[in-house]
Amino acid sequence: MEAMNCPRCGKVFVRITASICDNCVKEEEHIFDKVRDYVKENPNKTVKEVAEDCDVTVKRVLSYIRDGRIEASGGMHGDITCSKCGKPILSGRMCEKCILETNFQVNAMKPQSKGSGFHTRK
């Protein structure tokens, strides 16, 4: 634990897990709840419209979608795309196909173990 100034409001707080103070965490959650509820109630809005109507940045709305906290609605089709192939997606950073391909490539790079690892003496 360390005492530090909150980078958002400047208040001194003891950092345990969050990098901002409890009041700012609550404010962030309030903003997130507002955006999430707005998207649910207005599924045909674009990311830009959601940002404008909720008085937040487009970057913030996109980060909620990329982090998987909210799913893009019908009006956002094409606003968020796979970072690998560019295909429209509803949440996250990559489409299912690219996730599978990336996982396959990562697994192929791992060293394969030979045998069970147990040896018997004769």
PDB file of N, CA and C in Angstrom, residues 3-96:
ATOM      1  N   ALA A   3       0.622   5.732  -0.261  1.00  0.00           N
ATOM      2  CA  ALA A   3      -0.178   6.952  -0.343  1.00  0.00           C
ATOM      3  C   ALA A   3       0.225   7.680  -1.620  1.00  0.00           C
ATOM      4  N   MET A   4      -0.774   8.163  -2.331  1.00  0.00           N
ATOM      5  CA  MET A   4      -0.504   8.907  -3.563  1.00  0.00           C
ATOM      6  C   MET A   4      -1.637   9.875  -3.846  1.00  0.00           C
ATOM      7  N   ASN A   5      -1.399  10.779  -4.761  1.00  0.00           N
ATOM      8  CA  ASN A   5      -2.441  11.702  -5.186  1.00  0.00           C
ATOM      9  C   ASN A   5      -3.219  11.070  -6.335  1.00  0.00           C
ATOM     10  N   CYS A   6      -4.532  11.200  -6.279  1.00  0.00           N
ATOM     11  CA  CYS A   6      -5.376  10.698  -7.349  1.00  0.00           C
ATOM     12  C   CYS A   6      -5.069  11.500  -8.613  1.00  0.00           C
ATOM     13  N   PRO A   7      -4.769  10.829  -9.718  1.00  0.00           N
ATOM     14  CA  PRO A   7      -4.453  11.553 -10.947  1.00  0.00           C
ATOM     15  C   PRO A   7      -5.648  12.308 -11.543  1.00  0.00           C
ATOM     16  N   ARG A   8      -6.865  11.957 -11.110  1.00  0.00           N
ATOM     17  CA  ARG A   8      -8.054  12.642 -11.630  1.00  0.00           C
ATOM     18  C   ARG A   8      -8.408  13.870 -10.824  1.00  0.00           C
ATOM     19  N   CYS A   9      -8.477  13.726  -9.478  1.00  0.00           N
ATOM     20  CA  CYS A   9      -8.959  14.837  -8.651  1.00  0.00           C
ATOM     21  C   CYS A   9      -7.884  15.451  -7.762  1.00  0.00           C
ATOM     22  N   GLY A  10      -6.751  14.783  -7.614  1.00  0.00           N
ATOM     23  CA  GLY A  10      -5.656  15.312  -6.808  1.00  0.00           C
ATOM     24  C   GLY A  10      -5.729  14.947  -5.333  1.00  0.00           C
ATOM     25  N   LYS A  11      -6.802  14.321  -4.902  1.00  0.00           N
ATOM     26  CA  LYS A  11      -6.972  13.947  -3.495  1.00  0.00           C
ATOM     27  C   LYS A  11      -5.950  12.867  -3.115  1.00  0.00           C
ATOM     28  N   VAL A  12      -5.398  12.968  -1.880  1.00  0.00           N
ATOM     29  CA  VAL A  12      -4.481  11.952  -1.388  1.00  0.00           C
ATOM     30  C   VAL A  12      -5.290  10.734  -0.960  1.00  0.00           C
ATOM     31  N   PHE A  13      -4.843   9.548  -1.388  1.00  0.00           N
ATOM     32  CA  PHE A  13      -5.523   8.307  -1.009  1.00  0.00           C
ATOM     33  C   PHE A  13      -4.499   7.198  -0.904  1.00  0.00           C
ATOM     34  N   VAL A  14      -4.886   6.119  -0.223  1.00  0.00           N
ATOM     35  CA  VAL A  14      -4.011   4.963  -0.102  1.00  0.00           C
ATOM     36  C   VAL A  14      -4.362   4.002  -1.225  1.00  0.00           C
ATOM     37  N   ARG A  15      -3.383   3.764  -2.077  1.00  0.00           N
ATOM     38  CA  ARG A  15      -3.600   2.880  -3.222  1.00  0.00           C
ATOM     39  C   ARG A  15      -3.499   1.425  -2.780  1.00  0.00           C
ATOM     40  N   ILE A  16      -4.572   0.692  -3.042  1.00  0.00           N
ATOM     41  CA  ILE A  16      -4.580  -0.739  -2.764  1.00  0.00           C
ATOM     42  C   ILE A  16      -4.623  -1.483  -4.097  1.00  0.00           C
ATOM     43  N   THR A  17      -5.656  -1.235  -4.875  1.00  0.00           N
ATOM     44  CA  THR A  17      -5.743  -1.864  -6.196  1.00  0.00           C
ATOM     45  C   THR A  17      -5.955  -0.824  -7.292  1.00  0.00           C
ATOM     46  N   ALA A  18      -6.927   0.041  -7.124  1.00  0.00           N
ATOM     47  CA  ALA A  18      -7.253   1.038  -8.148  1.00  0.00           C
ATOM     48  C   ALA A  18      -6.197   2.131  -8.184  1.00  0.00           C
ATOM     49  N   SER A  19      -6.000   2.701  -9.354  1.00  0.00           N
ATOM     50  CA  SER A  19      -5.018   3.772  -9.495  1.00  0.00           C
ATOM     51  C   SER A  19      -5.641   5.152  -9.309  1.00  0.00           C
ATOM     52  N   ILE A  20      -6.946   5.181  -8.957  1.00  0.00           N
ATOM     53  CA  ILE A  20      -7.632   6.430  -8.636  1.00  0.00           C
ATOM     54  C   ILE A  20      -8.339   6.254  -7.297  1.00  0.00           C
ATOM     55  N   CYS A  21      -8.728   7.357  -6.667  1.00  0.00           N
ATOM     56  CA  CYS A  21      -9.355   7.303  -5.345  1.00  0.00           C
ATOM     57  C   CYS A  21     -10.763   6.703  -5.411  1.00  0.00           C
ATOM     58  N   ASP A  22     -11.284   6.328  -4.240  1.00  0.00           N
ATOM     59  CA  ASP A  22     -12.611   5.701  -4.175  1.00  0.00           C
ATOM     60  C   ASP A  22     -13.704   6.575  -4.776  1.00  0.00           C
ATOM     61  N   ASN A  23     -13.638   7.885  -4.522  1.00  0.00           N
ATOM     62  CA  ASN A  23     -14.661   8.780  -5.078  1.00  0.00           C
ATOM     63  C   ASN A  23     -14.627   8.782  -6.607  1.00  0.00           C
ATOM     64  N   CYS A  24     -13.431   8.783  -7.169  1.00  0.00           N
ATOM     65  CA  CYS A  24     -13.314   8.775  -8.624  1.00  0.00           C
ATOM     66  C   CYS A  24     -13.717   7.413  -9.196  1.00  0.00           C
ATOM     67  N   VAL A  25     -13.435   6.327  -8.470  1.00  0.00           N
ATOM     68  CA  VAL A  25     -13.886   4.999  -8.904  1.00  0.00           C
ATOM     69  C   VAL A  25     -15.404   4.988  -8.982  1.00  0.00           C
ATOM     70  N   LYS A  26     -16.064   5.538  -7.936  1.00  0.00           N
ATOM     71  CA  LYS A  26     -17.532   5.594  -7.927  1.00  0.00           C
ATOM     72  C   LYS A  26     -18.053   6.439  -9.082  1.00  0.00           C
ATOM     73  N   GLU A  27     -17.386   7.543  -9.347  1.00  0.00           N
ATOM     74  CA  GLU A  27     -17.791   8.407 -10.461  1.00  0.00           C
ATOM     75  C   GLU A  27     -17.622   7.677 -11.795  1.00  0.00           C
ATOM     76  N   GLU A  28     -16.514   6.953 -11.951  1.00  0.00           N
ATOM     77  CA  GLU A  28     -16.281   6.174 -13.171  1.00  0.00           C
ATOM     78  C   GLU A  28     -17.378   5.126 -13.360  1.00  0.00           C
ATOM     79  N   GLU A  29     -17.749   4.439 -12.284  1.00  0.00           N
ATOM     80  CA  GLU A  29     -18.799   3.420 -12.357  1.00  0.00           C
ATOM     81  C   GLU A  29     -20.147   4.052 -12.698  1.00  0.00           C
ATOM     82  N   HIS A  30     -20.406   5.241 -12.160  1.00  0.00           N
ATOM     83  CA  HIS A  30     -21.650   5.954 -12.470  1.00  0.00           C
ATOM     84  C   HIS A  30     -21.704   6.293 -13.969  1.00  0.00           C
ATOM     85  N   ILE A  31     -20.575   6.765 -14.505  1.00  0.00           N
ATOM     86  CA  ILE A  31     -20.505   7.094 -15.934  1.00  0.00           C
ATOM     87  C   ILE A  31     -20.702   5.829 -16.766  1.00  0.00           C
ATOM     88  N   PHE A  32     -20.034   4.741 -16.373  1.00  0.00           N
ATOM     89  CA  PHE A  32     -20.186   3.483 -17.093  1.00  0.00           C
ATOM     90  C   PHE A  32     -21.643   3.024 -17.081  1.00  0.00           C
ATOM     91  N   ASP A  33     -22.285   3.056 -15.892  1.00  0.00           N
ATOM     92  CA  ASP A  33     -23.690   2.643 -15.784  1.00  0.00           C
ATOM     93  C   ASP A  33     -24.581   3.471 -16.710  1.00  0.00           C
ATOM     94  N   LYS A  34     -24.300   4.763 -16.770  1.00  0.00           N
ATOM     95  CA  LYS A  34     -25.074   5.668 -17.635  1.00  0.00           C
ATOM     96  C   LYS A  34     -24.930   5.269 -19.107  1.00  0.00           C
ATOM     97  N   VAL A  35     -23.708   4.987 -19.539  1.00  0.00           N
ATOM     98  CA  VAL A  35     -23.464   4.600 -20.927  1.00  0.00           C
ATOM     99  C   VAL A  35     -24.095   3.239 -21.211  1.00  0.00           C
ATOM    100  N   ARG A  36     -23.881   2.264 -20.326  1.00  0.00           N
ATOM    101  CA  ARG A  36     -24.436   0.915 -20.515  1.00  0.00           C
ATOM    102  C   ARG A  36     -25.960   0.960 -20.633  1.00  0.00           C
ATOM    103  N   ASP A  37     -26.610   1.694 -19.717  1.00  0.00           N
ATOM    104  CA  ASP A  37     -28.070   1.791 -19.740  1.00  0.00           C
ATOM    105  C   ASP A  37     -28.558   2.500 -20.997  1.00  0.00           C
ATOM    106  N   TYR A  38     -27.838   3.537 -21.413  1.00  0.00           N
ATOM    107  CA  TYR A  38     -28.220   4.282 -22.611  1.00  0.00           C
ATOM    108  C   TYR A  38     -28.157   3.390 -23.847  1.00  0.00           C
ATOM    109  N   VAL A  39     -27.087   2.585 -23.941  1.00  0.00           N
ATOM    110  CA  VAL A  39     -26.937   1.683 -25.088  1.00  0.00           C
ATOM    111  C   VAL A  39     -28.069   0.657 -25.107  1.00  0.00           C
ATOM    112  N   LYS A  40     -28.437   0.141 -23.940  1.00  0.00           N
ATOM    113  CA  LYS A  40     -29.544  -0.827 -23.865  1.00  0.00           C
ATOM    114  C   LYS A  40     -30.864  -0.204 -24.309  1.00  0.00           C
ATOM    115  N   GLU A  41     -31.093   1.050 -23.912  1.00  0.00           N
ATOM    116  CA  GLU A  41     -32.355   1.731 -24.222  1.00  0.00           C
ATOM    117  C   GLU A  41     -32.380   2.314 -25.634  1.00  0.00           C
ATOM    118  N   ASN A  42     -31.216   2.490 -26.249  1.00  0.00           N
ATOM    119  CA  ASN A  42     -31.111   3.107 -27.575  1.00  0.00           C
ATOM    120  C   ASN A  42     -30.206   2.277 -28.472  1.00  0.00           C
ATOM    121  N   PRO A  43     -30.658   1.086 -28.845  1.00  0.00           N
ATOM    122  CA  PRO A  43     -29.785   0.165 -29.585  1.00  0.00           C
ATOM    123  C   PRO A  43     -29.419   0.600 -31.004  1.00  0.00           C
ATOM    124  N   ASN A  44     -30.080   1.591 -31.529  1.00  0.00           N
ATOM    125  CA  ASN A  44     -29.785   2.010 -32.901  1.00  0.00           C
ATOM    126  C   ASN A  44     -28.843   3.204 -32.986  1.00  0.00           C
ATOM    127  N   LYS A  45     -28.298   3.621 -31.866  1.00  0.00           N
ATOM    128  CA  LYS A  45     -27.371   4.754 -31.863  1.00  0.00           C
ATOM    129  C   LYS A  45     -25.967   4.302 -32.241  1.00  0.00           C
ATOM    130  N   THR A  46     -25.235   5.187 -32.888  1.00  0.00           N
ATOM    131  CA  THR A  46     -23.832   4.928 -33.222  1.00  0.00           C
ATOM    132  C   THR A  46     -22.963   5.241 -32.007  1.00  0.00           C
ATOM    133  N   VAL A  47     -21.712   4.838 -32.063  1.00  0.00           N
ATOM    134  CA  VAL A  47     -20.781   5.141 -30.969  1.00  0.00           C
ATOM    135  C   VAL A  47     -20.692   6.646 -30.770  1.00  0.00           C
ATOM    136  N   LYS A  48     -20.615   7.385 -31.865  1.00  0.00           N
ATOM    137  CA  LYS A  48     -20.511   8.845 -31.776  1.00  0.00           C
ATOM    138  C   LYS A  48     -21.755   9.443 -31.105  1.00  0.00           C
ATOM    139  N   GLU A  49     -22.932   8.958 -31.475  1.00  0.00           N
ATOM    140  CA  GLU A  49     -24.173   9.457 -30.874  1.00  0.00           C
ATOM    141  C   GLU A  49     -24.244   9.110 -29.386  1.00  0.00           C
ATOM    142  N   VAL A  50     -23.829   7.891 -29.026  1.00  0.00           N
ATOM    143  CA  VAL A  50     -23.815   7.494 -27.613  1.00  0.00           C
ATOM    144  C   VAL A  50     -22.895   8.419 -26.831  1.00  0.00           C
ATOM    145  N   ALA A  51     -21.713   8.657 -27.374  1.00  0.00           N
ATOM    146  CA  ALA A  51     -20.742   9.527 -26.701  1.00  0.00           C
ATOM    147  C   ALA A  51     -21.311  10.939 -26.519  1.00  0.00           C
ATOM    148  N   GLU A  52     -21.888  11.488 -27.561  1.00  0.00           N
ATOM    149  CA  GLU A  52     -22.449  12.842 -27.483  1.00  0.00           C
ATOM    150  C   GLU A  52     -23.612  12.904 -26.493  1.00  0.00           C
ATOM    151  N   ASP A  53     -24.522  11.941 -26.559  1.00  0.00           N
ATOM    152  CA  ASP A  53     -25.707  11.962 -25.705  1.00  0.00           C
ATOM    153  C   ASP A  53     -25.380  11.681 -24.241  1.00  0.00           C
ATOM    154  N   CYS A  54     -24.298  10.948 -23.989  1.00  0.00           N
ATOM    155  CA  CYS A  54     -23.898  10.631 -22.598  1.00  0.00           C
ATOM    156  C   CYS A  54     -22.814  11.581 -22.098  1.00  0.00           C
ATOM    157  N   ASP A  55     -22.398  12.524 -22.947  1.00  0.00           N
ATOM    158  CA  ASP A  55     -21.371  13.504 -22.602  1.00  0.00           C
ATOM    159  C   ASP A  55     -20.058  12.841 -22.175  1.00  0.00           C
ATOM    160  N   VAL A  56     -19.635  11.862 -22.985  1.00  0.00           N
ATOM    161  CA  VAL A  56     -18.343  11.200 -22.790  1.00  0.00           C
ATOM    162  C   VAL A  56     -17.634  11.182 -24.136  1.00  0.00           C
ATOM    163  N   THR A  57     -16.386  10.761 -24.131  1.00  0.00           N
ATOM    164  CA  THR A  57     -15.638  10.705 -25.383  1.00  0.00           C
ATOM    165  C   THR A  57     -15.945   9.414 -26.137  1.00  0.00           C
ATOM    166  N   VAL A  58     -15.756   9.460 -27.435  1.00  0.00           N
ATOM    167  CA  VAL A  58     -15.889   8.262 -28.271  1.00  0.00           C
ATOM    168  C   VAL A  58     -14.887   7.216 -27.785  1.00  0.00           C
ATOM    169  N   LYS A  59     -13.697   7.665 -27.422  1.00  0.00           N
ATOM    170  CA  LYS A  59     -12.651   6.765 -26.931  1.00  0.00           C
ATOM    171  C   LYS A  59     -13.126   5.982 -25.708  1.00  0.00           C
ATOM    172  N   ARG A  60     -13.848   6.633 -24.811  1.00  0.00           N
ATOM    173  CA  ARG A  60     -14.351   5.965 -23.608  1.00  0.00           C
ATOM    174  C   ARG A  60     -15.385   4.899 -23.976  1.00  0.00           C
ATOM    175  N   VAL A  61     -16.317   5.228 -24.864  1.00  0.00           N
ATOM    176  CA  VAL A  61     -17.335   4.256 -25.286  1.00  0.00           C
ATOM    177  C   VAL A  61     -16.650   3.061 -25.941  1.00  0.00           C
ATOM    178  N   LEU A  62     -15.700   3.327 -26.833  1.00  0.00           N
ATOM    179  CA  LEU A  62     -14.981   2.242 -27.493  1.00  0.00           C
ATOM    180  C   LEU A  62     -14.201   1.392 -26.491  1.00  0.00           C
ATOM    181  N   SER A  63     -13.644   2.018 -25.459  1.00  0.00           N
ATOM    182  CA  SER A  63     -12.897   1.230 -24.464  1.00  0.00           C
ATOM    183  C   SER A  63     -13.829   0.301 -23.692  1.00  0.00           C
ATOM    184  N   TYR A  64     -15.051   0.742 -23.398  1.00  0.00           N
ATOM    185  CA  TYR A  64     -16.025  -0.133 -22.739  1.00  0.00           C
ATOM    186  C   TYR A  64     -16.340  -1.341 -23.623  1.00  0.00           C
ATOM    187  N   ILE A  65     -16.456  -1.105 -24.922  1.00  0.00           N
ATOM    188  CA  ILE A  65     -16.755  -2.182 -25.854  1.00  0.00           C
ATOM    189  C   ILE A  65     -15.537  -3.104 -25.993  1.00  0.00           C
ATOM    190  N   ARG A  66     -14.372  -2.530 -26.207  1.00  0.00           N
ATOM    191  CA  ARG A  66     -13.147  -3.323 -26.366  1.00  0.00           C
ATOM    192  C   ARG A  66     -12.836  -4.151 -25.121  1.00  0.00           C
ATOM    193  N   ASP A  67     -13.132  -3.597 -23.943  1.00  0.00           N
ATOM    194  CA  ASP A  67     -12.884  -4.318 -22.686  1.00  0.00           C
ATOM    195  C   ASP A  67     -13.954  -5.364 -22.402  1.00  0.00           C
ATOM    196  N   GLY A  68     -14.997  -5.405 -23.254  1.00  0.00           N
ATOM    197  CA  GLY A  68     -16.055  -6.392 -23.080  1.00  0.00           C
ATOM    198  C   GLY A  68     -17.064  -6.013 -22.006  1.00  0.00           C
ATOM    199  N   ARG A  69     -17.053  -4.760 -21.580  1.00  0.00           N
ATOM    200  CA  ARG A  69     -17.984  -4.321 -20.536  1.00  0.00           C
ATOM    201  C   ARG A  69     -19.374  -4.063 -21.090  1.00  0.00           C
ATOM    202  N   ILE A  70     -19.448  -3.636 -22.346  1.00  0.00           N
ATOM    203  CA  ILE A  70     -20.739  -3.506 -23.026  1.00  0.00           C
ATOM    204  C   ILE A  70     -20.587  -4.096 -24.419  1.00  0.00           C
ATOM    205  N   GLU A  71     -21.700  -4.509 -24.989  1.00  0.00           N
ATOM    206  CA  GLU A  71     -21.686  -5.064 -26.334  1.00  0.00           C
ATOM    207  C   GLU A  71     -22.235  -4.017 -27.287  1.00  0.00           C
ATOM    208  N   ALA A  72     -21.590  -3.895 -28.424  1.00  0.00           N
ATOM    209  CA  ALA A  72     -22.036  -2.934 -29.425  1.00  0.00           C
ATOM    210  C   ALA A  72     -23.456  -3.278 -29.855  1.00  0.00           C
ATOM    211  N   SER A  73     -24.271  -2.266 -30.006  1.00  0.00           N
ATOM    212  CA  SER A  73     -25.657  -2.466 -30.424  1.00  0.00           C
ATOM    213  C   SER A  73     -25.747  -2.418 -31.944  1.00  0.00           C
ATOM    214  N   GLY A  74     -26.944  -2.634 -32.462  1.00  0.00           N
ATOM    215  CA  GLY A  74     -27.167  -2.655 -33.906  1.00  0.00           C
ATOM    216  C   GLY A  74     -26.736  -1.388 -34.611  1.00  0.00           C
ATOM    217  N   GLY A  75     -26.934  -0.239 -33.971  1.00  0.00           N
ATOM    218  CA  GLY A  75     -26.556   1.026 -34.579  1.00  0.00           C
ATOM    219  C   GLY A  75     -25.057   1.232 -34.653  1.00  0.00           C
ATOM    220  N   MET A  76     -24.335   0.428 -33.887  1.00  0.00           N
ATOM    221  CA  MET A  76     -22.877   0.550 -33.860  1.00  0.00           C
ATOM    222  C   MET A  76     -22.205  -0.387 -34.845  1.00  0.00           C
ATOM    223  N   HIS A  77     -23.002  -1.114 -35.636  1.00  0.00           N
ATOM    224  CA  HIS A  77     -22.438  -2.064 -36.590  1.00  0.00           C
ATOM    225  C   HIS A  77     -21.422  -1.349 -37.475  1.00  0.00           C
ATOM    226  N   GLY A  78     -20.205  -1.830 -37.455  1.00  0.00           N
ATOM    227  CA  GLY A  78     -19.140  -1.227 -38.250  1.00  0.00           C
ATOM    228  C   GLY A  78     -18.329  -0.196 -37.492  1.00  0.00           C
ATOM    229  N   ASP A  79     -18.835   0.276 -36.330  1.00  0.00           N
ATOM    230  CA  ASP A  79     -18.080   1.251 -35.551  1.00  0.00           C
ATOM    231  C   ASP A  79     -16.889   0.612 -34.841  1.00  0.00           C
ATOM    232  N   ILE A  80     -16.997  -0.676 -34.537  1.00  0.00           N
ATOM    233  CA  ILE A  80     -15.904  -1.372 -33.870  1.00  0.00           C
ATOM    234  C   ILE A  80     -15.534  -2.577 -34.724  1.00  0.00           C
ATOM    235  N   THR A  81     -14.244  -2.708 -34.984  1.00  0.00           N
ATOM    236  CA  THR A  81     -13.776  -3.755 -35.881  1.00  0.00           C
ATOM    237  C   THR A  81     -12.647  -4.561 -35.259  1.00  0.00           C
ATOM    238  N   CYS A  82     -12.458  -5.752 -35.788  1.00  0.00           N
ATOM    239  CA  CYS A  82     -11.378  -6.636 -35.359  1.00  0.00           C
ATOM    240  C   CYS A  82     -10.045  -5.942 -35.619  1.00  0.00           C
ATOM    241  N   SER A  83      -9.177  -5.935 -34.597  1.00  0.00           N
ATOM    242  CA  SER A  83      -7.888  -5.261 -34.755  1.00  0.00           C
ATOM    243  C   SER A  83      -6.946  -6.004 -35.692  1.00  0.00           C
ATOM    244  N   LYS A  84      -7.279  -7.250 -36.022  1.00  0.00           N
ATOM    245  CA  LYS A  84      -6.415  -8.042 -36.907  1.00  0.00           C
ATOM    246  C   LYS A  84      -6.898  -8.019 -38.358  1.00  0.00           C
ATOM    247  N   CYS A  85      -8.198  -8.284 -38.585  1.00  0.00           N
ATOM    248  CA  CYS A  85      -8.683  -8.400 -39.974  1.00  0.00           C
ATOM    249  C   CYS A  85      -9.617  -7.270 -40.407  1.00  0.00           C
ATOM    250  N   GLY A  86     -10.122  -6.474 -39.438  1.00  0.00           N
ATOM    251  CA  GLY A  86     -10.993  -5.359 -39.789  1.00  0.00           C
ATOM    252  C   GLY A  86     -12.469  -5.691 -39.882  1.00  0.00           C
ATOM    253  N   LYS A  87     -12.835  -6.945 -39.643  1.00  0.00           N
ATOM    254  CA  LYS A  87     -14.240  -7.367 -39.701  1.00  0.00           C
ATOM    255  C   LYS A  87     -15.024  -6.720 -38.546  1.00  0.00           C
ATOM    256  N   PRO A  88     -16.262  -6.267 -38.784  1.00  0.00           N
ATOM    257  CA  PRO A  88     -17.068  -5.700 -37.688  1.00  0.00           C
ATOM    258  C   PRO A  88     -17.292  -6.723 -36.570  1.00  0.00           C
ATOM    259  N   ILE A  89     -17.161  -6.270 -35.314  1.00  0.00           N
ATOM    260  CA  ILE A  89     -17.384  -7.127 -34.150  1.00  0.00           C
ATOM    261  C   ILE A  89     -18.275  -6.394 -33.159  1.00  0.00           C
ATOM    262  N   LEU A  90     -18.816  -7.121 -32.176  1.00  0.00           N
ATOM    263  CA  LEU A  90     -19.700  -6.525 -31.186  1.00  0.00           C
ATOM    264  C   LEU A  90     -18.982  -6.164 -29.881  1.00  0.00           C
ATOM    265  N   SER A  91     -17.901  -6.865 -29.575  1.00  0.00           N
ATOM    266  CA  SER A  91     -17.138  -6.537 -28.370  1.00  0.00           C
ATOM    267  C   SER A  91     -15.749  -7.138 -28.473  1.00  0.00           C
ATOM    268  N   GLY A  92     -14.883  -6.736 -27.572  1.00  0.00           N
ATOM    269  CA  GLY A  92     -13.523  -7.260 -27.557  1.00  0.00           C
ATOM    270  C   GLY A  92     -12.622  -6.549 -28.541  1.00  0.00           C
ATOM    271  N   ARG A  93     -11.538  -7.234 -28.895  1.00  0.00           N
ATOM    272  CA  ARG A  93     -10.552  -6.648 -29.792  1.00  0.00           C
ATOM    273  C   ARG A  93     -10.429  -7.388 -31.121  1.00  0.00           C
ATOM    274  N   MET A  94     -10.818  -8.679 -31.120  1.00  0.00           N
ATOM    275  CA  MET A  94     -10.711  -9.466 -32.340  1.00  0.00           C
ATOM    276  C   MET A  94     -11.971 -10.292 -32.551  1.00  0.00           C
ATOM    277  N   CYS A  95     -12.221 -10.659 -33.807  1.00  0.00           N
ATOM    278  CA  CYS A  95     -13.337 -11.547 -34.131  1.00  0.00           C
ATOM    279  C   CYS A  95     -12.981 -12.968 -33.690  1.00  0.00           C
ATOM    280  N   GLU A  96     -13.989 -13.829 -33.653  1.00  0.00           N
ATOM    281  CA  GLU A  96     -13.764 -15.209 -33.202  1.00  0.00           C
ATOM    282  C   GLU A  96     -12.729 -15.932 -34.062  1.00  0.00           C
TER     283      GLU A  96
END
